[in-house]
mmCIF file with all atom_site columns, C-alpha atoms in Angstrom:
data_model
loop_
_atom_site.group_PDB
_atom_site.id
_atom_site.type_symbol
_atom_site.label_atom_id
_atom_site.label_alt_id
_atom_site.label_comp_id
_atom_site.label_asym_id
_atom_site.label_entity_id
_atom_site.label_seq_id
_atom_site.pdbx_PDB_ins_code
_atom_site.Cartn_x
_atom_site.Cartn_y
_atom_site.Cartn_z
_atom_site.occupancy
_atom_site.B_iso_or_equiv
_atom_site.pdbx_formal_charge
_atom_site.auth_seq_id
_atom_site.auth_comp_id
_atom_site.auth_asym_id
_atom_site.auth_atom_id
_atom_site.pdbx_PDB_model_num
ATOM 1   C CA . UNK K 1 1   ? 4.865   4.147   -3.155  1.00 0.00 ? 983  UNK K CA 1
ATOM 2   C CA . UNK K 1 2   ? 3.253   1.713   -0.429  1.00 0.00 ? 984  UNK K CA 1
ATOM 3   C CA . UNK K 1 3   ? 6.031   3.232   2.425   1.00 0.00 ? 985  UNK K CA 1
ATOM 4   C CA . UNK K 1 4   ? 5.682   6.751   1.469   1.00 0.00 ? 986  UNK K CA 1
ATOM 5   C CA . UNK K 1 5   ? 1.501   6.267   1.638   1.00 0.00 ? 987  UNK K CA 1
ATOM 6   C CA . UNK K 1 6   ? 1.798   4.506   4.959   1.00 0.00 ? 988  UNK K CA 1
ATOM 7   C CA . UNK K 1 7   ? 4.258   7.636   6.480   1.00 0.00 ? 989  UNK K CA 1
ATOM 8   C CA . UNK K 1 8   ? 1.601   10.100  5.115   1.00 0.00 ? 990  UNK K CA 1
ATOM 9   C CA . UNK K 1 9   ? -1.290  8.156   6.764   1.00 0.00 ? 991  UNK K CA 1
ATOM 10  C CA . UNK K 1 10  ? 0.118   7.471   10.246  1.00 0.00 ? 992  UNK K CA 1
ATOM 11  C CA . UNK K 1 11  ? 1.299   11.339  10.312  1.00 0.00 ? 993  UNK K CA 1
ATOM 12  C CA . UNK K 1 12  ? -3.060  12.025  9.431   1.00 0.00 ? 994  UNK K CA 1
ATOM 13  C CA . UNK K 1 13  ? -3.658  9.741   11.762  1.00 0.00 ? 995  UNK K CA 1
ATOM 14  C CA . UNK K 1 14  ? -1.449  11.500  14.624  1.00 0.00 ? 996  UNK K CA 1
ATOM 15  C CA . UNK K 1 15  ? -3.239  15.257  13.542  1.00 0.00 ? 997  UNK K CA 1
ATOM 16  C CA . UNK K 1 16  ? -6.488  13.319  14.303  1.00 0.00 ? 998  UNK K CA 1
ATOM 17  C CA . UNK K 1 17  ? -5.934  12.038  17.749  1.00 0.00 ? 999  UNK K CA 1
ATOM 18  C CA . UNK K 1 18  ? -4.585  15.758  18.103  1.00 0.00 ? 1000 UNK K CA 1
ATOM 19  C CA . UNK K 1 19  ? -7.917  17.026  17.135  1.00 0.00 ? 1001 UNK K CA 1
ATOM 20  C CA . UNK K 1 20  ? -9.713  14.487  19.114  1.00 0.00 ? 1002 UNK K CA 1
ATOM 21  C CA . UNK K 1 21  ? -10.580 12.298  15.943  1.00 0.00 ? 1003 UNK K CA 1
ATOM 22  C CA . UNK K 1 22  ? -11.280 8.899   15.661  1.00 0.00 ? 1004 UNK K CA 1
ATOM 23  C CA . UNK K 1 23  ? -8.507  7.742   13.179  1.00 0.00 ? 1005 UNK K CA 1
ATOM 24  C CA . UNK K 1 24  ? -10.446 4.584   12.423  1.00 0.00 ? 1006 UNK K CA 1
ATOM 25  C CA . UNK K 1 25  ? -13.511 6.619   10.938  1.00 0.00 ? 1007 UNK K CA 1
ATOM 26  C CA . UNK K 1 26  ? -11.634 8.948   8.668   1.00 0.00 ? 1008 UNK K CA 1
ATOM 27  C CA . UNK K 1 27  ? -11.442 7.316   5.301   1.00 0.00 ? 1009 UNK K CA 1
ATOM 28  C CA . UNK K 1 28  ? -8.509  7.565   3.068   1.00 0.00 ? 1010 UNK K CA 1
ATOM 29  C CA . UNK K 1 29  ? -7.592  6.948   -0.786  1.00 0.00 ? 1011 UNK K CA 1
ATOM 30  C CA . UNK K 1 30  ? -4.975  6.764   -3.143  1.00 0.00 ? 1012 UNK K CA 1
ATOM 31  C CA . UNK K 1 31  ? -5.485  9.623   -5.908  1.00 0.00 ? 1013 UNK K CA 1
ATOM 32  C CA . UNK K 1 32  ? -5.250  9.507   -9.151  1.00 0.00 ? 1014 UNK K CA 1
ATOM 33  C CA . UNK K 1 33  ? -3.463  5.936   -9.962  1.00 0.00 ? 1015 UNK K CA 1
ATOM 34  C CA . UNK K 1 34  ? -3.243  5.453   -14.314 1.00 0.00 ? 1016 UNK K CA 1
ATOM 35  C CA . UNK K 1 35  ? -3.495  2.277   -15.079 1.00 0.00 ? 1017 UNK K CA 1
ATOM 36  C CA . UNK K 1 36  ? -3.200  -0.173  -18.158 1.00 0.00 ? 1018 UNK K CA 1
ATOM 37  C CA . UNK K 1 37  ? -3.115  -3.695  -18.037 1.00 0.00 ? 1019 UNK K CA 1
ATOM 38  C CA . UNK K 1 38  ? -1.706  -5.520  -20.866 1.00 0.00 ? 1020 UNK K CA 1
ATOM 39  C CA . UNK K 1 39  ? 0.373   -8.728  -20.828 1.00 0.00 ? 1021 UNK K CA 1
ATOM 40  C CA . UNK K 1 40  ? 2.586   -7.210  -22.996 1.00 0.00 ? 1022 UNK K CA 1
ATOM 41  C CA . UNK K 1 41  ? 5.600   -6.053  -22.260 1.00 0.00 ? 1023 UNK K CA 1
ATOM 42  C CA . UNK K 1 42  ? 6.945   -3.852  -25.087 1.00 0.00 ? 1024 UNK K CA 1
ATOM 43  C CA . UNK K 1 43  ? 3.396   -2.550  -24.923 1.00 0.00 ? 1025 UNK K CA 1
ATOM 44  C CA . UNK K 1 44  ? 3.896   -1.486  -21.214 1.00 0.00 ? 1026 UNK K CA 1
ATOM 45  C CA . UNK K 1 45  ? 6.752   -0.369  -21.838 1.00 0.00 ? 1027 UNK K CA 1
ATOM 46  C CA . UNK K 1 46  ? 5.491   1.987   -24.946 1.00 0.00 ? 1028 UNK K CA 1
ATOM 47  C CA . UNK K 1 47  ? 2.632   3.334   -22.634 1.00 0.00 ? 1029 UNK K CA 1
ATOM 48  C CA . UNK K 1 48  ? 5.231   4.132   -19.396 1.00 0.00 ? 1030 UNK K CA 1
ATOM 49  C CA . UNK K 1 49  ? 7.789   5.884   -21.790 1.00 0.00 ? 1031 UNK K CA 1
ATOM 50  C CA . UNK K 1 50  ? 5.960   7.487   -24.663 1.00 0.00 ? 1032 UNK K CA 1
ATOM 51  C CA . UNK K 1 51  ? 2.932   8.511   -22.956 1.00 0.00 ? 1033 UNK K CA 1
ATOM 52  C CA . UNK K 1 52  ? 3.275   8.780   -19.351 1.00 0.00 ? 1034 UNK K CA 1
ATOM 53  C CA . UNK K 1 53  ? 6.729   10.063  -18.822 1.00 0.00 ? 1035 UNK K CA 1
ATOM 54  C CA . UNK K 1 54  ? 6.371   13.268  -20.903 1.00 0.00 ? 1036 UNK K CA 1
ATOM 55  C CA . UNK K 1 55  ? 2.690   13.707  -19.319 1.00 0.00 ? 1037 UNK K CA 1
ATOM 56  C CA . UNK K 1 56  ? 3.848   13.072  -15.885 1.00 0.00 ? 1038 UNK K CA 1
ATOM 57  C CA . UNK K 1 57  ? 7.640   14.329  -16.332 1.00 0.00 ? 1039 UNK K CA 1
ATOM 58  C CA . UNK K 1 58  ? 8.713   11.928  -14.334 1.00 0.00 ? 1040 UNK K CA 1
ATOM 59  C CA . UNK K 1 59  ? 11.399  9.283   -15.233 1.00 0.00 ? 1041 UNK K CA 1
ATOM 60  C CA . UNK K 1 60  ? 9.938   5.496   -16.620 1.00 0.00 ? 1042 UNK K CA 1
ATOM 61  C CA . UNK K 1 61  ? 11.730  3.765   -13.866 1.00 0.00 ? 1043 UNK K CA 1
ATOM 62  C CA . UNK K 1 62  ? 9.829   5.641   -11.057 1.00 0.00 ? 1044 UNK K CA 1
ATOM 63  C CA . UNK K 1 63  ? 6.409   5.477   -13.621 1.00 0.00 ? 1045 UNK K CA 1
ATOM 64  C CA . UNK K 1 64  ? 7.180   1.691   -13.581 1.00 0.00 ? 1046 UNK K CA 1
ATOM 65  C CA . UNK K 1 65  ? 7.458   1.173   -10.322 1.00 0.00 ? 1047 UNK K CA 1
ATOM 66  C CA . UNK K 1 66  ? 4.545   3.427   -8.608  1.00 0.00 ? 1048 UNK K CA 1
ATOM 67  C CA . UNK K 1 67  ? 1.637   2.834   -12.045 1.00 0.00 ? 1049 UNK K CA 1
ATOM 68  C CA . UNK K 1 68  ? -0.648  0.325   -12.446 1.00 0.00 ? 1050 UNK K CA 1
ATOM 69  C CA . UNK K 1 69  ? 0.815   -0.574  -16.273 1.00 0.00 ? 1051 UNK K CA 1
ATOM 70  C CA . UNK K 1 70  ? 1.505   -3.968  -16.923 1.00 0.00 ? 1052 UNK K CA 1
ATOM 71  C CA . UNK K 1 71  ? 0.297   -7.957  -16.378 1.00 0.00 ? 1053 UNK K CA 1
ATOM 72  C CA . UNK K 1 72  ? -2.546  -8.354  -13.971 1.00 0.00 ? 1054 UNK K CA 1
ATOM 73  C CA . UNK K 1 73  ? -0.476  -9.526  -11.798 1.00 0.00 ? 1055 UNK K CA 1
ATOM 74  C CA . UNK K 1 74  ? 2.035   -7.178  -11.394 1.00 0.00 ? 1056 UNK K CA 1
ATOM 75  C CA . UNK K 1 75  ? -0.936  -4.425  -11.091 1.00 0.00 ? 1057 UNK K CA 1
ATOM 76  C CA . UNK K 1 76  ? -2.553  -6.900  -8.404  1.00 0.00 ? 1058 UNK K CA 1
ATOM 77  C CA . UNK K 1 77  ? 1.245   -7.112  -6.413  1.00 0.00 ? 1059 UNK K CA 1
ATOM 78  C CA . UNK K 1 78  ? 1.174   -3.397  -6.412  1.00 0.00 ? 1060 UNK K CA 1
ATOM 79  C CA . UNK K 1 79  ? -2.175  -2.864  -4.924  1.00 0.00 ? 1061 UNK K CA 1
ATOM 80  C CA . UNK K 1 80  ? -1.797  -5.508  -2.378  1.00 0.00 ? 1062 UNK K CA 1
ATOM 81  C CA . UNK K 1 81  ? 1.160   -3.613  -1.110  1.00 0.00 ? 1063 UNK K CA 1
ATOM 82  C CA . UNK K 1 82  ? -0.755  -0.423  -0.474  1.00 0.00 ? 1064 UNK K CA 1
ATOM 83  C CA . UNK K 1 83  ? -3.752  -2.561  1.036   1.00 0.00 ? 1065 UNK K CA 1
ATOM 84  C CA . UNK K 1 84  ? -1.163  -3.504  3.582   1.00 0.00 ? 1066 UNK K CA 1
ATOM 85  C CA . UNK K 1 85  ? 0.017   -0.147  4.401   1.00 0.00 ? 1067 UNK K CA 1
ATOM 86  C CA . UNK K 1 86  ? -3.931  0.973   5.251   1.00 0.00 ? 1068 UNK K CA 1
ATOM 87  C CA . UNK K 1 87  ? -5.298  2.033   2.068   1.00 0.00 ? 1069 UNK K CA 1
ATOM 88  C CA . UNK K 1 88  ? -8.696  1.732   1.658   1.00 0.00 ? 1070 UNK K CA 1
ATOM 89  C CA . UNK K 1 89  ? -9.596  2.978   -1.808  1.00 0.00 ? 1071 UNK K CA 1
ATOM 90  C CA . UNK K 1 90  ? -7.677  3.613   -4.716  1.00 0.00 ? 1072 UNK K CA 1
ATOM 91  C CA . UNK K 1 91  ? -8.695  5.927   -7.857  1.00 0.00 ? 1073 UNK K CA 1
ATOM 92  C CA . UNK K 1 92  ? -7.949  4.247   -10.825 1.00 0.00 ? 1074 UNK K CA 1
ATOM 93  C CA . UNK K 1 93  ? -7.181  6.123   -14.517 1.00 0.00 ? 1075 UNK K CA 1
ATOM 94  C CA . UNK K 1 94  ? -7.460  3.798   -17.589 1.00 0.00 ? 1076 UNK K CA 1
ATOM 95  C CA . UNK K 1 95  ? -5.006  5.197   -19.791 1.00 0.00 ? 1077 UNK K CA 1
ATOM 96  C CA . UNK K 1 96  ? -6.666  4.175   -22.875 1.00 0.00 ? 1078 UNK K CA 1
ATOM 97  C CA . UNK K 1 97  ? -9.463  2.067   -23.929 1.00 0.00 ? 1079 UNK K CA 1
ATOM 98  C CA . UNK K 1 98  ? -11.369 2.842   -21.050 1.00 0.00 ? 1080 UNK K CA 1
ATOM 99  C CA . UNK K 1 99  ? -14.322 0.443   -20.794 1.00 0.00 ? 1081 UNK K CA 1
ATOM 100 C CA . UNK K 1 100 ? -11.871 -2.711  -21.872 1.00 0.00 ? 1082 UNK K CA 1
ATOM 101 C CA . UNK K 1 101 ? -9.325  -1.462  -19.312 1.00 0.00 ? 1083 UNK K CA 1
ATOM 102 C CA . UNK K 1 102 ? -11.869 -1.707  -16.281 1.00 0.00 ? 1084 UNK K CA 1
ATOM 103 C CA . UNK K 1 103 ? -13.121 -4.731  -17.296 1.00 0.00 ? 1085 UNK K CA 1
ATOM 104 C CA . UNK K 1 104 ? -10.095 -6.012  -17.647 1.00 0.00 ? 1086 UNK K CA 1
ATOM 105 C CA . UNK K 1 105 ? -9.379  -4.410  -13.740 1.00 0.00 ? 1087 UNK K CA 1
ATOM 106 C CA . UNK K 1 106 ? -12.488 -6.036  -12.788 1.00 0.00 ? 1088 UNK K CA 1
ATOM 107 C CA . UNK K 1 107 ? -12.030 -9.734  -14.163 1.00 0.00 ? 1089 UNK K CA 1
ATOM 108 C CA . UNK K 1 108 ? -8.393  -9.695  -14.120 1.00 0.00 ? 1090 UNK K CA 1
ATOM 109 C CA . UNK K 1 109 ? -5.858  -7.573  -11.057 1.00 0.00 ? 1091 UNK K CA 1
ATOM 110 C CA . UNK K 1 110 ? -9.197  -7.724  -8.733  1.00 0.00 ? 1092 UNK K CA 1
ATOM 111 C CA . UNK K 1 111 ? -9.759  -11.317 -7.945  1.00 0.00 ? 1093 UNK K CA 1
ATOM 112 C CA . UNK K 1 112 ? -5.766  -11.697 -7.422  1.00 0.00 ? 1094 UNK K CA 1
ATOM 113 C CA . UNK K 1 113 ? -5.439  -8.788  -5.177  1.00 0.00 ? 1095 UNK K CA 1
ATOM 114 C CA . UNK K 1 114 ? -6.837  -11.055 -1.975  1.00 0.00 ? 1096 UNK K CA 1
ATOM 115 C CA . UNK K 1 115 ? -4.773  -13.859 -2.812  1.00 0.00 ? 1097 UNK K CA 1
#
């Protein structure tokens, strides 16, 4: 989540001025974030619960809200939010179709994230 990212990276940040670090040149990412872009929603919904709960164990509603699964521009919404908080990559996991999926990333969430 964009407010649990943003608590993570300021703490960083503090250990680095501690260490006499420059903050500003120590690059940071978001790790691993599955993704699957689809405008359809019983089809997001069938990727969140049947595979991505049981592989993640972790309950659809949190899935739902922290995953890159869904419209473009829900995935774009989500991204934008942890560009605000000061990430500057993010580590994306096509759950299936692979190739489709990040062209679908690249034509699709990308251009909106900026908006």
């Amino acid at each position: 989540m964009p407010d649990q990212f943003a608590a993570a990276l300021a703490k960083l940040r503090d250990q680095l001025k501690m260490f006499g670090k420059d903050p500003a040149s120590f690059p940071n990412a978001l790790v691993t974030m599955f993704m699957y872009i689809t405008e359809d929603k019983f089809e997001t919904e069938r990727v969140l619960s049947e595979t991505l709960t049981g592989l993640l164990n972790r309950p659809v509603d949190q899935l739902r809200e922290r995953l890159l699964v869904g419209s473009p521009e829900v995935c774009a919404k989500k991204l934008a939010a942890y560009k605000t908080t000061g990430v500057q990559r993010v580590f994306v996991w096509p759950i299936k179709d692979e190739i489709e999926q990040l062209r679908s990333f690249q034509e699709k969430v990308a251009p909106l994230i900026d908006r």
